[in-house]
XYZ file of C-alpha atoms in Angstrom:
304
model
C 15.888 -13.541 13.989
C 19.030 -11.489 12.825
C 17.130 -10.716 9.474
C 14.066 -9.553 11.201
C 16.504 -6.984 13.215
C 18.035 -6.028 9.848
C 14.517 -5.177 8.526
C 13.760 -3.163 11.646
C 16.904 -1.213 11.280
C 15.895 -0.694 7.540
C 12.601 0.678 8.746
C 14.115 3.095 10.995
C 16.363 4.270 8.258
C 13.334 4.900 6.073
C 11.756 6.974 8.793
C 14.921 9.109 9.161
C 15.209 9.719 5.277
C 11.475 10.815 5.282
C 12.039 13.227 8.167
C 15.101 14.664 6.514
C 13.081 14.905 3.170
C 10.584 17.032 4.886
C 13.392 19.458 5.735
C 14.682 19.395 2.145
C 11.307 19.833 0.659
C 10.668 23.141 2.613
C 14.123 24.302 1.982
C 13.635 24.266 -1.910
C 10.167 25.829 -2.067
C 9.790 27.702 -5.445
C 11.621 25.227 -7.332
C 9.829 23.029 -9.991
C 9.334 19.443 -9.043
C 11.637 18.074 -11.614
C 14.407 20.317 -10.778
C 13.911 19.262 -6.990
C 14.132 15.570 -8.008
C 17.030 16.152 -10.078
C 18.931 18.107 -7.569
C 18.172 15.606 -4.871
C 18.857 12.417 -6.923
C 21.822 12.903 -9.170
C 24.440 13.856 -6.616
C 23.076 11.555 -4.034
C 23.151 8.662 -6.475
C 26.689 9.214 -7.361
C 27.957 9.302 -3.690
C 25.873 6.074 -3.258
C 27.423 4.327 -6.176
C 30.980 5.119 -5.151
C 29.980 4.024 -1.467
C 28.744 0.702 -2.601
C 31.657 0.169 -5.055
C 34.020 0.848 -2.168
C 32.104 -1.631 0.073
C 32.538 -4.180 -2.604
C 36.339 -3.987 -2.499
C 36.214 -1.696 -5.723
C 35.054 -4.717 -7.838
C 31.785 -4.538 -9.894
C 30.043 -7.819 -11.018
C 27.544 -7.387 -13.998
C 24.980 -9.570 -15.312
C 22.222 -8.839 -17.845
C 19.321 -9.527 -15.450
C 20.761 -7.101 -12.890
C 21.279 -4.468 -15.406
C 17.838 -4.774 -16.603
C 16.418 -4.877 -13.099
C 18.467 -1.911 -12.104
C 17.227 -0.002 -15.186
C 13.703 -0.882 -14.114
C 14.384 0.224 -10.565
C 15.857 3.494 -11.739
C 12.780 4.203 -13.931
C 10.391 3.340 -10.928
C 12.548 5.545 -8.787
C 12.046 8.490 -11.246
C 8.321 8.052 -11.226
C 8.204 7.629 -7.504
C 10.314 10.803 -6.820
C 8.250 12.963 -9.012
C 5.065 11.714 -7.662
C 6.102 12.317 -4.196
C 7.138 15.893 -4.707
C 3.784 16.671 -6.446
C 1.768 14.784 -3.797
C 3.451 16.886 -1.016
C 2.279 20.040 -2.723
C -1.496 19.174 -3.051
C -2.313 16.776 -0.249
C -1.696 15.001 3.157
C 1.765 13.449 3.513
C 0.883 10.776 5.960
C -2.038 9.544 3.716
C 0.291 9.453 0.771
C 2.900 7.534 2.680
C 0.065 5.085 3.753
C -0.657 4.240 0.105
C 2.987 4.076 -0.777
C 3.918 1.654 2.113
C 0.756 -0.434 1.403
C 1.580 -0.946 -2.059
C 5.132 -2.071 -1.073
C 3.582 -4.656 1.261
C 0.355 -5.995 -0.467
C 1.845 -6.579 -4.076
C 4.977 -8.535 -3.161
C 2.914 -10.413 -0.746
C 0.746 -11.517 -3.326
C 3.455 -11.990 -5.807
C 5.358 -14.388 -3.128
C 2.144 -16.496 -2.808
C 1.209 -16.690 -6.707
C 4.784 -16.942 -8.238
C 7.291 -17.709 -5.610
C 5.294 -20.531 -3.982
C 5.652 -18.870 -0.420
C 3.394 -20.314 2.085
C 2.286 -17.793 4.656
C 1.538 -19.026 8.085
C -1.777 -18.409 10.002
C -0.110 -15.688 12.056
C 1.117 -13.760 8.850
C -2.360 -14.065 7.207
C -3.880 -12.611 10.515
C -1.050 -9.963 10.247
C -1.865 -8.858 6.808
C -5.651 -8.547 7.415
C -4.851 -6.385 10.595
C -2.488 -4.260 8.822
C -4.614 -3.677 5.687
C -7.483 -2.616 8.192
C -5.009 -0.394 10.087
C -3.669 1.150 6.896
C -7.259 2.054 5.698
C -8.323 3.897 8.903
C -6.321 7.094 8.110
C -7.934 7.086 4.693
C -11.469 6.935 6.128
C -10.561 9.663 8.436
C -9.219 11.826 5.630
C -12.415 11.374 3.581
C -14.164 13.706 6.095
C -11.495 16.447 5.409
C -13.223 19.437 3.917
C -9.919 20.692 2.383
C -10.595 20.322 -1.379
C -6.703 20.469 -2.081
C -6.094 17.528 -0.030
C -8.925 15.529 -1.474
C -8.481 16.622 -5.096
C -8.640 14.110 -7.905
C -5.199 14.606 -8.625
C -4.036 13.619 -5.178
C -6.191 10.411 -5.307
C -4.640 9.559 -8.486
C -1.242 9.883 -7.102
C -2.023 7.775 -4.149
C -3.113 4.954 -6.367
C -0.097 5.653 -8.657
C 2.403 5.343 -5.843
C 0.588 2.331 -4.498
C 1.382 0.479 -7.794
C 4.882 2.077 -8.263
C 6.156 1.071 -4.820
C 4.697 -2.450 -5.106
C 6.586 -2.823 -8.455
C 9.710 -1.550 -6.608
C 9.362 -4.276 -3.865
C 8.716 -6.888 -6.485
C 11.927 -6.036 -8.487
C 13.899 -6.070 -5.280
C 12.620 -9.557 -4.539
C 13.600 -10.867 -7.979
C 17.015 -9.313 -7.596
C 17.600 -10.983 -4.294
C 16.380 -14.466 -5.462
C 17.478 -14.782 -9.002
C 20.581 -17.187 -9.590
C 21.732 -15.026 -12.331
C 21.705 -11.784 -10.244
C 24.879 -10.128 -8.845
C 25.620 -9.466 -5.293
C 23.807 -6.756 -3.474
C 26.519 -4.191 -3.518
C 27.278 -4.709 -7.278
C 23.489 -4.318 -7.889
C 23.118 -1.191 -5.741
C 26.129 0.433 -7.734
C 24.589 -0.515 -11.007
C 21.270 0.834 -9.982
C 22.627 4.048 -8.687
C 24.521 4.706 -11.951
C 21.517 3.960 -14.006
C 19.654 6.462 -11.864
C 22.101 9.189 -12.374
C 21.907 8.503 -16.251
C 18.144 8.335 -16.519
C 17.636 11.571 -14.288
C 20.345 13.319 -16.313
C 18.683 12.548 -19.452
C 15.248 13.644 -18.343
C 16.661 16.819 -16.883
C 18.526 17.580 -20.268
C 15.318 17.210 -22.011
C 13.461 19.457 -19.431
C 16.272 22.041 -19.871
C 15.726 21.958 -23.598
C 12.046 22.854 -23.356
C 12.038 25.161 -20.427
C 13.800 28.548 -20.181
C 13.609 28.864 -16.301
C 15.560 26.053 -14.734
C 18.067 25.282 -12.017
C 21.214 25.662 -14.133
C 20.191 28.908 -15.847
C 18.658 30.624 -12.741
C 20.230 28.948 -9.711
C 18.563 29.930 -6.305
C 20.460 32.443 -3.984
C 21.475 30.904 -0.716
C 23.981 31.525 1.860
C 26.823 29.144 2.285
C 25.466 27.682 5.371
C 22.031 26.927 3.650
C 23.781 25.498 0.796
C 25.813 23.205 2.957
C 22.718 21.999 4.851
C 21.037 21.201 1.624
C 23.930 19.323 0.327
C 24.229 17.305 3.570
C 20.495 16.574 3.363
C 21.051 15.254 -0.130
C 23.848 13.040 0.810
C 22.542 11.705 4.041
C 19.187 10.906 2.592
C 20.682 9.105 -0.324
C 23.173 7.107 1.803
C 20.523 6.105 4.467
C 18.085 5.240 1.785
C 20.574 3.129 -0.025
C 21.718 1.284 3.190
C 18.218 0.730 4.152
C 17.543 -0.790 0.888
C 20.603 -3.048 1.041
C 19.379 -4.407 4.389
C 15.919 -5.164 2.554
C 17.802 -6.981 -0.071
C 19.685 -9.122 2.518
C 16.372 -9.745 4.207
C 14.518 -10.623 0.861
C 17.389 -13.075 0.252
C 16.832 -15.084 3.550
C 13.141 -14.548 4.272
C 9.952 -15.153 2.324
C 8.231 -12.328 0.613
C 5.227 -12.813 2.540
C 7.171 -11.714 5.627
C 9.783 -9.238 4.417
C 7.690 -6.371 3.071
C 4.794 -6.434 5.583
C 7.587 -6.152 8.150
C 9.190 -3.219 6.428
C 5.769 -1.545 5.985
C 4.400 -2.198 9.398
C 7.717 -0.947 11.154
C 7.916 2.251 8.824
C 4.249 3.167 9.411
C 4.500 2.781 13.076
C 7.790 4.533 13.484
C 6.684 7.350 11.263
C 3.672 7.957 13.252
C 5.938 7.907 16.524
C 8.429 10.274 14.742
C 5.665 12.718 13.830
C 4.340 12.752 17.332
C 7.476 13.000 19.054
C 9.549 15.418 16.743
C 7.027 17.259 14.697
C 4.181 17.549 17.263
C 1.721 15.993 14.776
C -1.824 15.425 16.335
C -3.417 12.076 15.871
C -7.104 11.198 15.864
C -8.518 8.201 17.674
C -8.461 6.310 14.529
C -4.693 7.190 14.011
C -3.838 5.830 17.568
C -5.897 2.523 16.806
C -4.177 2.269 13.538
C -0.669 2.465 14.958
C -1.522 -0.079 17.596
C -2.776 -2.542 15.138
C 0.023 -1.896 12.756
C 2.276 -2.641 15.809
C 0.578 -5.978 16.550
C 0.381 -7.164 12.875
C 4.040 -6.490 12.606
C 4.813 -8.776 15.488
C 2.737 -11.406 13.965
C 4.869 -11.693 10.854
C 7.732 -12.985 12.867
C 5.697 -16.148 13.532
């Protein structure tokens, strides 16, 4: 039961990071998506690398498979970050989040059954069916939206894209947690964060080489308090996100994939809806309320 509690805490942290990300996104309006992604990722990843290195007693264990998985995760993180920033510009955030979390749930669920010999219980099968239906409800509602921006072809492509990318992230995480050749969680997160810094820096160097208008040459004008708030957002989101990911790694190492990622997805979707209702006064449709209730029920079923 303790591992399910850790997954719940991880889901709460994901919601917190999403809420803070909303503030960050509004605070950097006018900057290019790549510039926003670089500014958010490089310093945050450096802080997290130092944090997990210290948590591991200033020791770093390295293995070929963990370095490879870390590089794969860094590449997926780059794609996910850029897709998120673009999707937030052209479409509905909640619908995009639904696709993102659904990919992180369904693909590892299938992977666990096909490749890891996981045996889902009848309750878990019922939970996955209920959750899929609950996650489709917002999409059915959004299809009636007459706003062409939010229903553009680009936005729909981004939704499918993030579904695949986040599913791949969950699968890579599961492989890392269950591979005998993989290093411990803190060492892996240190490696992954350092590889993220390197990859993002390379991408941004290329970007600066072909673009005259960029963050380095034309830094935005902000007050000291605004700059401080942005840096706090960057660091807090990075730390919260990394700790959440560590809790998911612990859960993945002790629970089957058919339970871990649906639990995280269900918890995140439910808590995100509650957070939006309480803190951002977001109005929900009847389908939205039904979806929340069904998601909550489905999440409970995964414990059995």
